[in-house]
PDB file of C-alpha atoms and ligand atoms in Angstrom:
ATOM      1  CA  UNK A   1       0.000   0.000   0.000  1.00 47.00           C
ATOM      2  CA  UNK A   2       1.037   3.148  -0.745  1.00 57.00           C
ATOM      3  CA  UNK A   3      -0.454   7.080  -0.644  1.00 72.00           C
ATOM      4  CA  UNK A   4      -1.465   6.144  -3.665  1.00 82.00           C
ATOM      5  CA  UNK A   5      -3.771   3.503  -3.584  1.00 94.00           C
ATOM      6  CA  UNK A   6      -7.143   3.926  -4.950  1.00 96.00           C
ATOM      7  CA  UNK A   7     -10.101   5.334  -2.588  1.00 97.00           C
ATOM      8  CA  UNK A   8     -13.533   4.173  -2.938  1.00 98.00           C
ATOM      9  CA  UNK A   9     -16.139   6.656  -1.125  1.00 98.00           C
ATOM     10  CA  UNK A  10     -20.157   5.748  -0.789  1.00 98.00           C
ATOM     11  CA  UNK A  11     -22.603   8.148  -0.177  1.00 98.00           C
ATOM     12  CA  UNK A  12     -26.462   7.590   0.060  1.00 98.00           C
ATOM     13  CA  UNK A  13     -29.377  10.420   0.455  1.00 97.00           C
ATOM     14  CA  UNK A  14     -33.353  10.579   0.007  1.00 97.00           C
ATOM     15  CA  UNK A  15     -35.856  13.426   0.498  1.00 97.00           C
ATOM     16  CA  UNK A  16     -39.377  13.359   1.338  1.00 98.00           C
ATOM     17  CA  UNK A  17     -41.638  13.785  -1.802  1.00 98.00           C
ATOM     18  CA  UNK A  18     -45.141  15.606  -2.158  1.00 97.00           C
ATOM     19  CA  UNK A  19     -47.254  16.624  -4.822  1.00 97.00           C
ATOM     20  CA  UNK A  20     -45.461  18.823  -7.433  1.00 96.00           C
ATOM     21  CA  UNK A  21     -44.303  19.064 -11.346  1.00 96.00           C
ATOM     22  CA  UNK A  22     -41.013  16.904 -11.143  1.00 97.00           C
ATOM     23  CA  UNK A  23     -38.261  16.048  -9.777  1.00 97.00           C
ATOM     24  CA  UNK A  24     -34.227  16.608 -10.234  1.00 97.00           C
ATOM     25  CA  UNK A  25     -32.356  13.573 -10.425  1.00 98.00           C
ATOM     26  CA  UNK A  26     -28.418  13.844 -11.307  1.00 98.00           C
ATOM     27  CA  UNK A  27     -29.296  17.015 -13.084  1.00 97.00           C
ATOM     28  CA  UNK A  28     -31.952  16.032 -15.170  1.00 98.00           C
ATOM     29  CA  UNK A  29     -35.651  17.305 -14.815  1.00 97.00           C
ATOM     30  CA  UNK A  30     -37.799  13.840 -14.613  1.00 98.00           C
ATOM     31  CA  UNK A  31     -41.441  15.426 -15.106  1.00 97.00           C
ATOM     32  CA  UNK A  32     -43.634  13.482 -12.488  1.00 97.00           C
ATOM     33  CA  UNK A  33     -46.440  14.290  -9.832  1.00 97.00           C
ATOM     34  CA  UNK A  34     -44.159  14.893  -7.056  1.00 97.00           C
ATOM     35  CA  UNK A  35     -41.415  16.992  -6.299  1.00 96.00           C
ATOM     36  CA  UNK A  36     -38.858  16.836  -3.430  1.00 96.00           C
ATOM     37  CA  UNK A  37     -38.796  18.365  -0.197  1.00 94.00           C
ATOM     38  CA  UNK A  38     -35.751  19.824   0.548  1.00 88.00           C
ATOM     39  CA  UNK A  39     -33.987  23.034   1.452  1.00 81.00           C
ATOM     40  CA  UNK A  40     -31.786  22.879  -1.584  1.00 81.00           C
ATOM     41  CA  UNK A  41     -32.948  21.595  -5.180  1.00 86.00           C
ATOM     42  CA  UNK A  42     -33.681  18.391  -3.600  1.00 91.00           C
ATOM     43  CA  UNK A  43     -31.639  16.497  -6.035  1.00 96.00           C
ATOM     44  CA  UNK A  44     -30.928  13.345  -4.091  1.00 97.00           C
ATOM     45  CA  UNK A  45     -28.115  11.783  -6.407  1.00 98.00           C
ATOM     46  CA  UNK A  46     -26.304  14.961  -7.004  1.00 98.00           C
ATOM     47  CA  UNK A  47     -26.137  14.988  -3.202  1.00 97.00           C
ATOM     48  CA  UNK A  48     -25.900  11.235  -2.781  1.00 98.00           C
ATOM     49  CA  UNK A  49     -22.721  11.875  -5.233  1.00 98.00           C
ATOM     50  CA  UNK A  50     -20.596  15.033  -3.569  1.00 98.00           C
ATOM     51  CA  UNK A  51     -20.925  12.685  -0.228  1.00 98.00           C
ATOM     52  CA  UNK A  52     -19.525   9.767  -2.122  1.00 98.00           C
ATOM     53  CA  UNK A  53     -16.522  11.565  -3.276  1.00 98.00           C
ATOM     54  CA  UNK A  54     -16.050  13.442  -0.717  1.00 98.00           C
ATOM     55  CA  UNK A  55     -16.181  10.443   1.795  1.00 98.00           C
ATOM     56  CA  UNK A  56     -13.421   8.517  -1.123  1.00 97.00           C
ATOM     57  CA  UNK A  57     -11.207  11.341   0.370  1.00 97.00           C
ATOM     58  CA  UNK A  58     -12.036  11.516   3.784  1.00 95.00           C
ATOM     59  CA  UNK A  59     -13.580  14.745   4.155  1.00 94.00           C
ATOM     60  CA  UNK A  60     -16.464  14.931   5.935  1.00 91.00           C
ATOM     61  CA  UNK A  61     -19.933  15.317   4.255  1.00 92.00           C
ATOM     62  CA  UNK A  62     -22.158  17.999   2.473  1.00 91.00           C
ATOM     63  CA  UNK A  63     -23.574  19.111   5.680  1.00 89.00           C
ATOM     64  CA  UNK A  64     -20.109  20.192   6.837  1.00 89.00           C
ATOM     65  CA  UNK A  65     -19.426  22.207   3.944  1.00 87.00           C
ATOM     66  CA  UNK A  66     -23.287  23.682   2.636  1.00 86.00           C
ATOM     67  CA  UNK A  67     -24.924  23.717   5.903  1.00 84.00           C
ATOM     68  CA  UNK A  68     -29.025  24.212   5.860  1.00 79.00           C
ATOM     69  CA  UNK A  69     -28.091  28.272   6.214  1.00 82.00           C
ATOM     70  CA  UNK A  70     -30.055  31.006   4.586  1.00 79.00           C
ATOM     71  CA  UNK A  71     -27.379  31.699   1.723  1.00 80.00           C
ATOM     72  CA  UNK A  72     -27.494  27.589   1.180  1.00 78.00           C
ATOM     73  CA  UNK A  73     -31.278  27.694   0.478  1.00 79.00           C
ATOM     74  CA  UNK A  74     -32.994  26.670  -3.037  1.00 76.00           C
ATOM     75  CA  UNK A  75     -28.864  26.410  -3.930  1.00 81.00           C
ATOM     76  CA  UNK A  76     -28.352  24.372  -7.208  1.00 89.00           C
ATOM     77  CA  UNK A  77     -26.851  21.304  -5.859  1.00 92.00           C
ATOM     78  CA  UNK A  78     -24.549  21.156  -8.789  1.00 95.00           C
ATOM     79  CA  UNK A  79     -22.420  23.006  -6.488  1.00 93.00           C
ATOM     80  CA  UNK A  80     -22.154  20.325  -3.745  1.00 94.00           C
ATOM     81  CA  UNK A  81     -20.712  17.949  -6.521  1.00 97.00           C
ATOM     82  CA  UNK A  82     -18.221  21.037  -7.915  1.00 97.00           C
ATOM     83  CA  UNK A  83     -16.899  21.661  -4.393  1.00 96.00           C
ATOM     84  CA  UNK A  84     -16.534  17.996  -3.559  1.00 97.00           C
ATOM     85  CA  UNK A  85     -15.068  17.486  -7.196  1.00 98.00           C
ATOM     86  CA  UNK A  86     -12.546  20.474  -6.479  1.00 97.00           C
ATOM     87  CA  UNK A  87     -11.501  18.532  -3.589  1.00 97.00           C
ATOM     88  CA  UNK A  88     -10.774  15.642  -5.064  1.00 97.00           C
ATOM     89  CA  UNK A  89      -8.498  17.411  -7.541  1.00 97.00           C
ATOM     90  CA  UNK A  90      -7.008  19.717  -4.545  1.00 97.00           C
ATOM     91  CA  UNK A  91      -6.024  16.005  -3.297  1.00 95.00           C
ATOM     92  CA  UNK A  92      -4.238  15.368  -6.090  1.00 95.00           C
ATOM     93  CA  UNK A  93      -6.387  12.554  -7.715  1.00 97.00           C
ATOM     94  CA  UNK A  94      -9.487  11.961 -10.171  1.00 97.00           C
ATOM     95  CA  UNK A  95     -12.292  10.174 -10.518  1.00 98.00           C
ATOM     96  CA  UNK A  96     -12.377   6.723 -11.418  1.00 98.00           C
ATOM     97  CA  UNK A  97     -15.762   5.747 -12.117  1.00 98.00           C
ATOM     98  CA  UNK A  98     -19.026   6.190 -10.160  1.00 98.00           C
ATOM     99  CA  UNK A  99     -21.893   3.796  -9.841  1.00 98.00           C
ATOM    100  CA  UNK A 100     -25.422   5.036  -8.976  1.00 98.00           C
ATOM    101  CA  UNK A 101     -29.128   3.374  -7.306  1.00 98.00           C
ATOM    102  CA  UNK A 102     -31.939   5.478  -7.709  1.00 98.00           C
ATOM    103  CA  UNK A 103     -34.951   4.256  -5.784  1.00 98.00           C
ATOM    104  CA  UNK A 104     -38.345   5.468  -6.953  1.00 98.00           C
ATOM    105  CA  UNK A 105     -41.348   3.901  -7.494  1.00 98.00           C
ATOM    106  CA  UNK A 106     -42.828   6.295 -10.285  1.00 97.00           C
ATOM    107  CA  UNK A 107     -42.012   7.663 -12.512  1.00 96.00           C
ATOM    108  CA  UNK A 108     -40.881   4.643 -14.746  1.00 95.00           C
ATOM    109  CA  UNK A 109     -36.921   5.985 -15.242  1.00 97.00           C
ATOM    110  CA  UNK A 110     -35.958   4.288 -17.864  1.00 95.00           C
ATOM    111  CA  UNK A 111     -36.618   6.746 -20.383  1.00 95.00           C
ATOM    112  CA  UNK A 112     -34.737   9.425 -18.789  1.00 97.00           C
ATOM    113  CA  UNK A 113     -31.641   7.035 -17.591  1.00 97.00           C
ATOM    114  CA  UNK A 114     -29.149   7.779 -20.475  1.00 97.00           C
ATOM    115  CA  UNK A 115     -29.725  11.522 -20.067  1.00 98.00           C
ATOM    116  CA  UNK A 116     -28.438  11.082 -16.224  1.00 98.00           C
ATOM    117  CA  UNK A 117     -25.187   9.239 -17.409  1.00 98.00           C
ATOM    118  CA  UNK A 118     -24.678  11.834 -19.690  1.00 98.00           C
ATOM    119  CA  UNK A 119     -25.372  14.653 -16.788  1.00 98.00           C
ATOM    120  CA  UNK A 120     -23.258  12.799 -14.463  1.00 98.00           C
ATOM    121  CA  UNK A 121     -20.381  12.283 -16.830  1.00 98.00           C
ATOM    122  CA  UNK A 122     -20.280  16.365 -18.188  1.00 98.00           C
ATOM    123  CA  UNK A 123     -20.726  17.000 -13.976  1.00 98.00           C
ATOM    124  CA  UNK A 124     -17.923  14.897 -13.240  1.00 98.00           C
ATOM    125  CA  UNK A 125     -15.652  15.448 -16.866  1.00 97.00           C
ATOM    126  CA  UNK A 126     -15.182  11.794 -17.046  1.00 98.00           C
ATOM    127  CA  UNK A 127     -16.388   9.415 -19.995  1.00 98.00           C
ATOM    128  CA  UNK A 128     -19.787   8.249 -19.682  1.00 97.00           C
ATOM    129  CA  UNK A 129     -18.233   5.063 -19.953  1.00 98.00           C
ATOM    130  CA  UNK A 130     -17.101   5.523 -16.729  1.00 98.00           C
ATOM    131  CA  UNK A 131     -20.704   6.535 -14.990  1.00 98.00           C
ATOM    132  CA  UNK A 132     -23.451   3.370 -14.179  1.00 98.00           C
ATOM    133  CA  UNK A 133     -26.922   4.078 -13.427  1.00 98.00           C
ATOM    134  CA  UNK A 134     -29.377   1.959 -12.059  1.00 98.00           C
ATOM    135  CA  UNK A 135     -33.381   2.862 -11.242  1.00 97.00           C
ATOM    136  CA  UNK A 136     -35.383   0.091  -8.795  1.00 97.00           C
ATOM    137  CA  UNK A 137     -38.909   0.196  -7.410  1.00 97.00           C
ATOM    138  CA  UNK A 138     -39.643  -1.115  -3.887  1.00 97.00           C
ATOM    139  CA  UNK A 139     -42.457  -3.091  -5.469  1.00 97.00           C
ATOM    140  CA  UNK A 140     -44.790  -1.151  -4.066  1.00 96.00           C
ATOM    141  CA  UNK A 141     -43.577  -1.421  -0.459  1.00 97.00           C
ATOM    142  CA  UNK A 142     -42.752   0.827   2.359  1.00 98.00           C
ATOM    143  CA  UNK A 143     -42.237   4.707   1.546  1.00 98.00           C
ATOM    144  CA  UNK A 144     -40.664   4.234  -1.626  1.00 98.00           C
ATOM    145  CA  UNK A 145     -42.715   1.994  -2.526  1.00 98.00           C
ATOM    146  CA  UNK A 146     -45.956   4.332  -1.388  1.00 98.00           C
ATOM    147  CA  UNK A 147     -44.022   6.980  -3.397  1.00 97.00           C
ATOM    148  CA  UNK A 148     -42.941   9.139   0.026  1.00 98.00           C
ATOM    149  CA  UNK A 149     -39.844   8.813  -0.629  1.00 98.00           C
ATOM    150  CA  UNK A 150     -36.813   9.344  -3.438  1.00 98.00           C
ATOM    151  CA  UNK A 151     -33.197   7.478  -2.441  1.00 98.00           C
ATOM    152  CA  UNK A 152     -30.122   7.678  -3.960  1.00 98.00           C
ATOM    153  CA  UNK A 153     -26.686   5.529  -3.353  1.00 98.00           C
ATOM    154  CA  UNK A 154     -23.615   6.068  -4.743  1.00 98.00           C
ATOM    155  CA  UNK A 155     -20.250   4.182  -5.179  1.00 98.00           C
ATOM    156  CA  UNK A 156     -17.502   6.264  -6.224  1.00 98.00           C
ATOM    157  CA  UNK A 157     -13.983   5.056  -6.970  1.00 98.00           C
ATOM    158  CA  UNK A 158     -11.227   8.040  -6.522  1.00 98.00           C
ATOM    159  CA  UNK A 159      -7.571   7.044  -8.174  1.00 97.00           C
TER     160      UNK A 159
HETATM  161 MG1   MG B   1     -30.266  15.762   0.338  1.00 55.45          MG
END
């Protein structure tokens, strides 16, 4: 082992949902009948990603750096990933690859799936090759399943 052995970071998040237009999902506007509760943009991978890289480096979490303060409210959570991403290059490495659950029970994501990888990839400047995305139901059970609830996990690999 040496200082530079690869780092792998995970990061998970999920917001409350309630009636609405859509939701934001890795950057991408998914038209549905809910939207996300949240004191940001709600966008539960984008923040389910910044804690994944940041945690591949050891540097606390999203709520250390943006916390729920006046000046952080409605803020694009694009930023959360920038910072952590900025961090990751301030410690001298890149990004590897990520990997990426989204738990929802509706809307049916498979349509807008491909647009995420391609969000996720421009986000992160890596190859989309190097960005996996994956949408479950809970089958209809507990709050994602009753469509309460939006969750996000994240692997990311730092090198
Ligand atoms: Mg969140």
């Amino acid at each position: 082992m040496t200082d530079r052995d690869p780092r792998i970071g995970t990061g998970s998040d999920s917001h409350r949902l309630e009636p609405g237009d859509g939701i934001r999902l890795g950057g991408v506007f998914v038209p549905c009948r809910f939207r996300a509760v949240a004191h940001s943009d709600g966008d539960t991978l984008l923040h389910a990603l910044a804690d994944a890289l940041l945690g591949a480096i050891g540097d606390g979490d999203i709520g250390d750096l943006f916390p729920p303060t006046a000046e952080n409210r409605n803020r694009a959570s694009a930023d959360f990933v920038r910072e952590a991403l900025r961090r990751v290059t301030a410690a001298g490495r890149r990004v590897g690859n990520v990997d990426v659950v989204i738990r929802l029970e509706e809307p049916k994501l498979g349509p807008f799936k491909d647009r995420i990888r391609g969000s996720l990839a421009e986000l992160l400047a890596i190859d989309r090759t190097r960005v996996g995305v994956k949408a479950k139901t809970a089958e209809g059970t507990g709050p994602v399943g009753r469509s309460e609830l939006v969750e996000c996990e994240v692997a990311a690999l730092v090198l």
